Short mmCIF file of C-alpha atoms and ligand atoms in Angstrom, two decimals:
data_model
loop_
_atom_site.label_atom_id
_atom_site.label_comp_id
_atom_site.label_asym_id
_atom_site.label_seq_id
_atom_site.Cartn_x
_atom_site.Cartn_y
_atom_site.Cartn_z
CA MET A 135 0.31 0.07 -0.18
CA VAL A 136 0.76 3.41 -0.12
CA GLN A 137 3.97 5.04 1.97
CA PRO A 138 3.40 7.84 4.12
CA MET A 139 4.44 11.38 3.20
CA PRO A 140 6.46 12.89 3.01
CA MET A 141 8.12 11.60 -0.02
CA LYS A 142 11.50 11.68 -0.86
CA LEU A 143 11.07 12.16 -4.29
CA ALA A 144 14.83 13.30 -5.93
CA ASN A 145 18.26 12.21 -6.28
CA THR A 146 18.06 9.12 -7.85
CA PRO A 147 21.14 7.33 -8.69
CA VAL A 148 23.58 7.14 -12.08
CA GLU A 149 24.44 4.05 -13.11
CA GLN A 150 27.24 2.96 -15.79
CA ILE A 151 25.99 0.23 -18.15
CA THR A 152 26.95 -1.01 -21.31
CA VAL A 153 24.65 -2.07 -24.55
CA ASN A 154 26.29 -3.77 -27.77
CA GLY A 155 29.32 -2.39 -26.48
CA HIS A 156 28.59 1.22 -26.22
CA GLY A 157 28.88 2.69 -22.65
CA PHE A 158 26.11 4.92 -21.30
CA TYR A 159 24.98 6.22 -17.96
CA LEU A 160 21.65 5.57 -16.81
CA LYS A 161 19.60 7.98 -14.51
CA ARG A 162 17.44 5.46 -12.37
CA ASP A 163 14.22 7.45 -12.07
CA ASP A 164 12.46 4.15 -11.70
CA LEU A 165 13.91 4.30 -8.19
CA LEU A 166 12.27 7.42 -7.35
CA HIS A 167 9.57 6.44 -4.86
CA ARG A 168 7.72 2.82 -4.88
CA ASP A 169 4.00 4.32 -5.52
CA PHE A 170 5.02 6.89 -7.43
CA SER A 171 8.17 6.43 -9.99
CA GLY A 172 9.91 7.79 -12.87
CA ASN A 173 8.16 10.09 -15.30
CA LYS A 174 4.68 10.71 -14.06
CA ALA A 175 5.99 11.53 -10.20
CA ARG A 176 8.21 14.00 -12.07
CA LYS A 177 5.34 15.27 -13.99
CA PHE A 178 2.67 15.69 -11.03
CA TYR A 179 5.23 16.93 -8.31
CA ALA A 180 3.64 20.11 -8.45
CA LEU A 181 0.23 18.94 -7.97
CA LEU A 182 1.66 16.51 -5.33
CA GLN A 183 2.94 19.58 -3.67
CA ARG A 184 -0.42 21.85 -4.21
CA ASP A 185 -3.09 22.32 -1.83
CA LEU A 186 -6.23 20.39 -2.94
CA SER A 187 -8.28 20.63 0.06
CA ALA A 188 -10.82 22.94 -1.93
CA THR A 189 -10.60 20.07 -4.94
CA SER A 190 -13.92 18.19 -4.95
CA LYS A 191 -12.26 15.59 -7.20
CA LEU A 192 -9.74 15.02 -9.56
CA ILE A 193 -10.75 13.92 -13.22
CA GLY A 194 -8.26 12.43 -15.82
CA TYR A 195 -7.98 9.85 -18.48
CA GLY A 196 -6.31 8.00 -20.87
CA SER A 197 -5.70 4.34 -21.47
CA ALA A 198 -6.61 1.60 -18.95
CA GLN A 199 -3.48 0.49 -18.88
CA ALA A 200 -1.69 4.12 -18.76
CA ASN A 201 1.37 4.69 -16.39
CA SER A 202 -0.46 8.18 -15.38
CA LEU A 203 -3.55 6.23 -14.28
CA HIS A 204 -1.35 4.33 -11.56
CA SER A 205 0.78 7.54 -10.14
CA LEU A 206 -2.74 9.79 -10.38
CA ALA A 207 -4.53 6.94 -8.40
CA VAL A 208 -1.54 7.02 -5.55
CA LEU A 209 -1.71 10.91 -5.73
CA ALA A 210 -5.42 11.17 -5.32
CA ARG A 211 -5.18 8.59 -2.31
CA LEU A 212 -2.25 10.61 -0.67
CA LYS A 213 -4.31 13.68 -0.93
CA SER A 214 -7.60 12.04 0.15
CA VAL A 215 -9.19 13.23 -2.89
CA PRO A 216 -11.62 11.32 -4.98
CA LEU A 217 -10.15 10.48 -8.88
CA ASP A 218 -12.25 9.86 -12.09
CA PHE A 219 -10.58 8.41 -14.59
CA TYR A 220 -12.28 8.05 -18.11
CA VAL A 221 -11.42 5.53 -20.42
CA ASP A 222 -12.53 4.67 -24.15
CA HIS A 223 -12.98 1.14 -22.90
CA ILE A 224 -11.54 -1.64 -20.29
CA PRO A 225 -10.71 -4.47 -22.16
CA SER A 226 -12.30 -7.44 -20.92
CA PHE A 227 -9.61 -9.41 -20.28
CA LEU A 228 -8.36 -6.88 -17.96
CA ARG A 229 -11.82 -6.29 -16.40
CA GLN A 230 -11.75 -10.13 -15.36
CA ASN A 231 -7.84 -10.09 -14.32
CA PRO A 232 -7.28 -6.45 -12.99
CA ALA A 233 -3.59 -6.23 -12.98
CA GLY A 234 -0.38 -3.83 -12.96
CA ASN A 235 -1.71 0.01 -13.42
CA TYR A 236 -5.49 -0.74 -13.75
CA ARG A 237 -5.22 -3.03 -10.36
CA SER A 238 -3.33 -0.26 -8.88
CA ALA A 239 -5.90 2.27 -9.55
CA LEU A 240 -8.77 0.09 -8.14
CA ASP A 241 -7.08 -1.08 -5.22
CA ASN A 242 -6.48 3.16 -4.51
CA GLY A 243 -10.34 3.60 -4.68
CA THR A 244 -9.97 5.51 -8.52
CA GLN A 245 -13.30 5.05 -10.33
CA VAL A 246 -12.35 3.86 -13.81
CA ILE A 247 -15.11 5.21 -16.10
CA ALA A 248 -15.73 3.83 -19.55
CA VAL A 249 -16.95 5.77 -22.03
CA ASP A 250 -16.71 4.96 -25.94
CA LYS A 251 -16.72 7.07 -28.82
CA ALA A 252 -20.61 6.48 -29.76
CA ALA A 253 -21.45 7.53 -26.32
CA ARG A 254 -19.41 10.78 -27.03
CA GLN A 255 -21.02 11.05 -30.21
CA GLN A 256 -17.73 10.71 -31.80
CA LEU A 257 -16.26 13.87 -29.29
CA PRO A 258 -12.43 13.84 -28.31
CA MET A 259 -12.30 12.53 -24.61
CA ALA A 260 -10.89 16.14 -23.73
CA ASP A 261 -13.70 17.54 -25.36
CA TYR A 262 -16.54 15.60 -24.35
CA LEU A 263 -14.89 15.81 -20.43
CA ARG A 264 -14.71 19.44 -21.05
CA THR A 265 -18.32 20.20 -22.59
CA ARG A 266 -20.09 17.49 -20.68
CA VAL A 267 -18.78 16.24 -17.54
CA LEU A 268 -16.81 19.17 -15.98
CA PRO A 269 -19.81 21.84 -15.97
CA ASP A 270 -21.53 19.03 -13.72
CA ALA A 271 -18.17 18.63 -11.42
CA PRO A 272 -17.86 21.59 -9.80
CA GLU A 273 -14.53 22.46 -7.88
CA ALA A 274 -13.16 19.42 -9.81
CA LEU A 275 -9.62 19.60 -11.18
CA PHE A 276 -8.84 18.17 -15.14
CA ILE A 277 -5.78 16.53 -15.35
CA PRO A 278 -4.85 16.60 -19.42
CA GLU A 279 -3.78 13.24 -20.87
CA GLY A 280 -0.20 11.99 -19.50
CA GLY A 281 0.07 15.21 -17.40
CA SER A 282 0.96 17.31 -20.15
CA ASP A 283 1.01 20.77 -18.92
CA GLN A 284 3.01 24.10 -18.06
CA ALA A 285 2.75 22.96 -14.28
CA ALA A 286 5.17 19.65 -15.26
CA GLY A 287 8.01 21.69 -15.69
CA THR A 288 8.28 22.72 -12.20
CA GLY A 289 9.33 18.54 -11.42
CA ILE A 290 10.90 18.28 -14.65
CA GLY A 291 13.27 20.83 -13.85
CA LEU A 292 14.07 19.77 -10.44
CA LEU A 293 15.05 16.43 -12.78
CA ALA A 294 17.35 18.78 -14.55
CA GLU A 295 19.02 20.11 -11.79
CA GLU A 296 19.83 16.88 -10.25
CA ILE A 297 21.36 15.75 -13.83
CA ILE A 298 23.00 19.28 -13.79
CA GLY A 299 24.38 18.60 -10.49
CA TRP A 300 25.52 15.00 -11.37
CA ALA A 301 27.29 16.42 -14.79
CA GLY A 302 29.43 19.11 -12.41
CA GLU A 303 30.59 16.49 -10.02
CA LEU A 304 31.85 14.48 -12.69
CA GLY A 305 33.21 17.17 -14.50
CA LEU A 306 31.28 17.05 -17.69
CA THR A 307 30.87 19.86 -19.79
CA ASP A 308 29.11 18.75 -22.16
CA LEU A 309 26.22 15.91 -22.42
CA LYS A 310 23.37 14.26 -24.35
CA VAL A 311 20.24 13.37 -22.24
CA ALA A 312 18.17 10.58 -23.65
CA LEU A 313 14.82 9.13 -23.64
CA PRO A 314 11.69 8.42 -25.43
CA SER A 315 8.75 10.87 -25.94
CA GLY A 316 4.83 9.98 -25.41
CA THR A 317 3.42 13.58 -24.64
CA GLY A 318 7.20 14.59 -25.63
CA THR A 319 6.37 16.70 -22.41
CA THR A 320 9.41 15.51 -20.06
CA ALA A 321 11.67 15.19 -23.07
CA LEU A 322 10.49 19.41 -23.90
CA PHE A 323 10.88 20.81 -20.37
CA LEU A 324 14.65 19.21 -19.50
CA GLN A 325 15.76 21.11 -22.94
CA LYS A 326 14.30 24.17 -21.82
CA HIS A 327 15.81 24.09 -18.83
CA PHE A 328 19.09 23.10 -20.06
CA CYS A 329 19.23 26.28 -22.45
CA GLN A 330 17.79 28.27 -19.86
CA ARG A 331 21.13 27.37 -17.79
CA ALA A 332 22.75 28.41 -20.69
CA LEU A 333 24.04 24.63 -20.94
CA PRO A 334 24.86 22.97 -24.26
CA PHE A 335 23.33 19.83 -23.01
CA GLU A 336 21.12 18.07 -26.02
CA VAL A 337 18.00 16.31 -25.52
CA LEU A 338 17.76 13.19 -27.86
CA THR A 339 14.35 11.66 -27.69
CA CYS A 340 12.16 9.51 -29.97
CA ALA A 341 8.50 9.30 -30.98
CA CYS A 342 6.53 6.48 -29.59
CA VAL A 343 3.23 7.76 -29.79
CA GLY A 344 2.24 9.01 -33.40
CA ASP A 345 4.70 10.00 -35.77
CA GLU A 346 7.18 13.06 -35.49
CA ALA A 347 4.78 15.69 -36.77
CA TYR A 348 2.74 14.83 -33.61
CA LEU A 349 5.65 15.03 -31.39
CA ARG A 350 6.57 18.47 -33.16
CA LEU A 351 3.07 19.48 -32.57
CA GLN A 352 3.27 18.60 -29.21
CA PHE A 353 6.50 20.32 -28.49
CA THR A 354 5.04 23.76 -30.02
CA ALA A 355 1.99 23.37 -27.93
CA LEU A 356 4.13 23.94 -24.58
CA SER A 357 6.61 26.01 -26.29
CA ALA A 358 6.75 27.84 -29.53
CA ASP A 359 10.18 28.61 -28.89
CA GLN A 360 12.22 26.08 -31.18
CA ALA A 361 15.23 26.26 -29.40
CA PHE A 362 13.61 24.72 -26.31
CA HIS A 363 12.60 21.45 -29.25
CA PRO A 364 14.82 18.17 -28.73
CA ARG A 365 16.21 16.36 -31.11
CA ILE A 366 13.81 13.41 -32.47
CA LEU A 367 15.60 10.74 -33.71
CA PRO A 368 14.24 9.16 -36.90
CA THR A 369 12.30 5.61 -35.98
CA HIS A 370 12.37 4.38 -39.66
CA LYS A 371 9.46 1.72 -39.09
CA LYS A 372 6.08 2.82 -38.02
CA TYR A 373 4.85 1.27 -35.16
CA HIS A 374 1.05 1.36 -33.39
CA PHE A 375 1.72 2.60 -29.90
CA GLY A 376 1.02 -0.35 -27.03
CA ARG A 377 0.96 -2.85 -29.38
CA PRO A 378 3.44 -5.56 -28.67
CA VAL A 379 6.47 -5.99 -31.40
CA ARG A 380 8.72 -8.68 -31.33
CA ALA A 381 11.77 -6.56 -32.08
CA PHE A 382 10.62 -4.79 -28.55
CA TYR A 383 10.65 -7.67 -26.75
CA HIS A 384 13.85 -8.58 -28.09
CA VAL A 385 15.81 -5.44 -27.23
CA TRP A 386 14.04 -5.45 -23.45
CA GLN A 387 15.21 -9.06 -23.30
CA GLN A 388 19.04 -8.02 -24.46
CA LEU A 389 18.83 -4.51 -22.08
CA GLN A 390 17.78 -7.11 -19.38
CA GLN A 391 20.30 -9.78 -19.85
CA GLN A 392 23.24 -6.95 -20.53
CA THR A 393 22.83 -4.45 -17.79
CA GLY A 394 20.77 -6.53 -15.53
CA VAL A 395 17.96 -3.67 -15.24
CA THR A 396 14.64 -4.20 -16.37
CA PHE A 397 13.11 -1.68 -18.58
CA GLU A 398 9.76 -1.05 -19.15
CA LEU A 399 7.70 -2.20 -22.68
CA LEU A 400 5.83 0.88 -24.12
CA TYR A 401 8.53 3.08 -24.47
CA ASP A 402 12.04 1.83 -23.32
CA PRO A 403 12.10 -0.76 -26.42
CA LEU A 404 12.03 2.15 -29.11
CA GLY A 405 13.96 4.63 -26.96
CA TRP A 406 16.89 2.45 -27.06
CA ILE A 407 16.55 1.06 -30.85
CA THR A 408 16.58 4.56 -31.96
CA LEU A 409 19.47 5.52 -29.46
CA LEU A 410 21.80 2.63 -30.50
CA ASP A 411 21.50 3.29 -34.18
CA TYR A 412 22.41 7.01 -33.18
CA VAL A 413 25.46 5.42 -31.58
CA GLN A 414 26.57 3.76 -34.45
CA GLY A 415 27.34 6.60 -36.37
CA LEU A 416 29.30 8.09 -33.48
CA GLY A 417 33.16 8.27 -33.70
CA ALA A 418 35.79 7.64 -30.63
CA GLY A 419 35.63 11.03 -28.12
CA ALA A 420 31.78 11.40 -28.70
CA VAL A 421 30.06 13.35 -26.11
CA PRO A 422 28.99 11.15 -23.28
CA ILE A 423 25.22 10.02 -22.94
CA LEU A 424 22.54 9.91 -20.20
CA TYR A 425 19.67 7.64 -20.15
CA ILE A 426 16.61 8.46 -18.21
CA HIS A 427 14.78 5.08 -16.72
CA GLN A 428 11.79 6.75 -16.59
CA GLY A 429 10.16 4.19 -14.38
CA GLY A 430 6.71 2.74 -15.48
CA LEU A 431 7.76 -1.14 -14.34
CA LEU A 432 4.11 -1.87 -13.26
CA GLY A 433 2.79 -1.55 -16.61
CA ASN A 434 4.95 -4.74 -17.53
CA GLU A 435 2.83 -6.62 -15.42
CA THR A 436 -0.03 -6.24 -18.27
CA MET A 437 2.21 -6.29 -21.19
CA LEU A 438 4.18 -9.43 -20.61
CA PRO A 439 1.03 -11.39 -20.45
CA ARG A 440 0.02 -9.68 -24.27
CA TYR A 441 3.48 -10.91 -25.44
CA ARG A 442 2.75 -14.16 -23.98
CA ARG A 443 -0.47 -14.47 -25.68
CA LYS A 444 0.55 -13.15 -29.24
CA TRP A 445 3.86 -15.57 -29.33
CA PRO A 446 3.66 -18.36 -27.19
CA ASP A 447 7.09 -19.63 -28.24
CA CYS A 448 8.62 -16.63 -27.82
CA GLY A 449 10.54 -17.60 -24.53
CA ILE A 450 8.62 -15.32 -22.44
CA ASN A 451 7.97 -16.43 -18.85
C1 PLP B 73 4.51 8.53 -19.62
C2 PLP B 73 5.90 7.66 -19.79
C3 PLP B 73 6.81 8.38 -21.11
C4 PLP B 73 6.42 9.81 -22.02
O1 PLP B 73 6.97 10.66 -21.30
P1 PLP B 73 6.31 12.12 -21.76
O2 PLP B 73 6.48 13.00 -20.87
O3 PLP B 73 4.41 12.46 -22.32
O4 PLP B 73 7.09 12.19 -22.95
C5 PLP B 73 7.85 7.27 -21.29
N1 PLP B 73 8.18 6.66 -20.34
C6 PLP B 73 7.55 6.06 -19.57
C7 PLP B 73 7.83 4.95 -18.47
C8 PLP B 73 6.23 6.91 -19.12
O5 PLP B 73 5.08 6.57 -18.09
#
């Protein structure tokens, strides 16, 4: 169950790993907190610090298996505020066997509410919530999907400061910081923070949800200044977000074998595929690279069984 406050949400360790013969630093943001790990904990940091005593409930939305569902559920419980989390649908196997992020949400008292497209009269979920749900929910606080808004900048700024402090201790004057993107919020606020601190650190990312054009739009929505936009490493192949991909499982397993670290299965495989591609082209004496492990391991609880069902022969156990 949830650990009591105050939470120590800072100063995660950095390790050195070797992947396919290339050396990397690894920021273990997955070790931030047992119930509140990685990416979403950084993004919801400001919300966690905020006084919600006058808030009647939190209203969020996304996938029934989303990492943000688990993190928001824990946050809502810690703050003693109810959470209504809207989803398009709850897969029947998940409804029958709650696991991972979905089970955590139920355990923490979240109401997971399915409203499919027909019931929304074809409205996108965000529009449906804004026009049909929020007007009847006074004092409710709306959380954009994946925690993608300006408030995320506070916690991500702290992550950037940890990286700057660590690099200073090692005497690193230049650095590449790599992390896979969903909404691009984390990557963008990291790059923005490094620029504002006048550091040459470059953020490398890849588009896991949608294509590069979608990710660029997301960056622009958060900051019109192109100088703050991270570099998007090319993906070469089109993947449907959230679907099991054999090559993803293969990389995930290789990473586990070579580093002893368990990564997550939605974002990290593409993050590593694009990053390993990128380092292939680099010569000796290249700028050191820090990969950020953004947590999300609870999601593996539902992803691994999906791989097993799809490829019973692929050695997943
Ligand atoms: C949400 C999440 C991401 C994507 O973060 P964005 O800020 O939306 O780009 C990446 N990795 C993990 C593990 C996540 O939970």
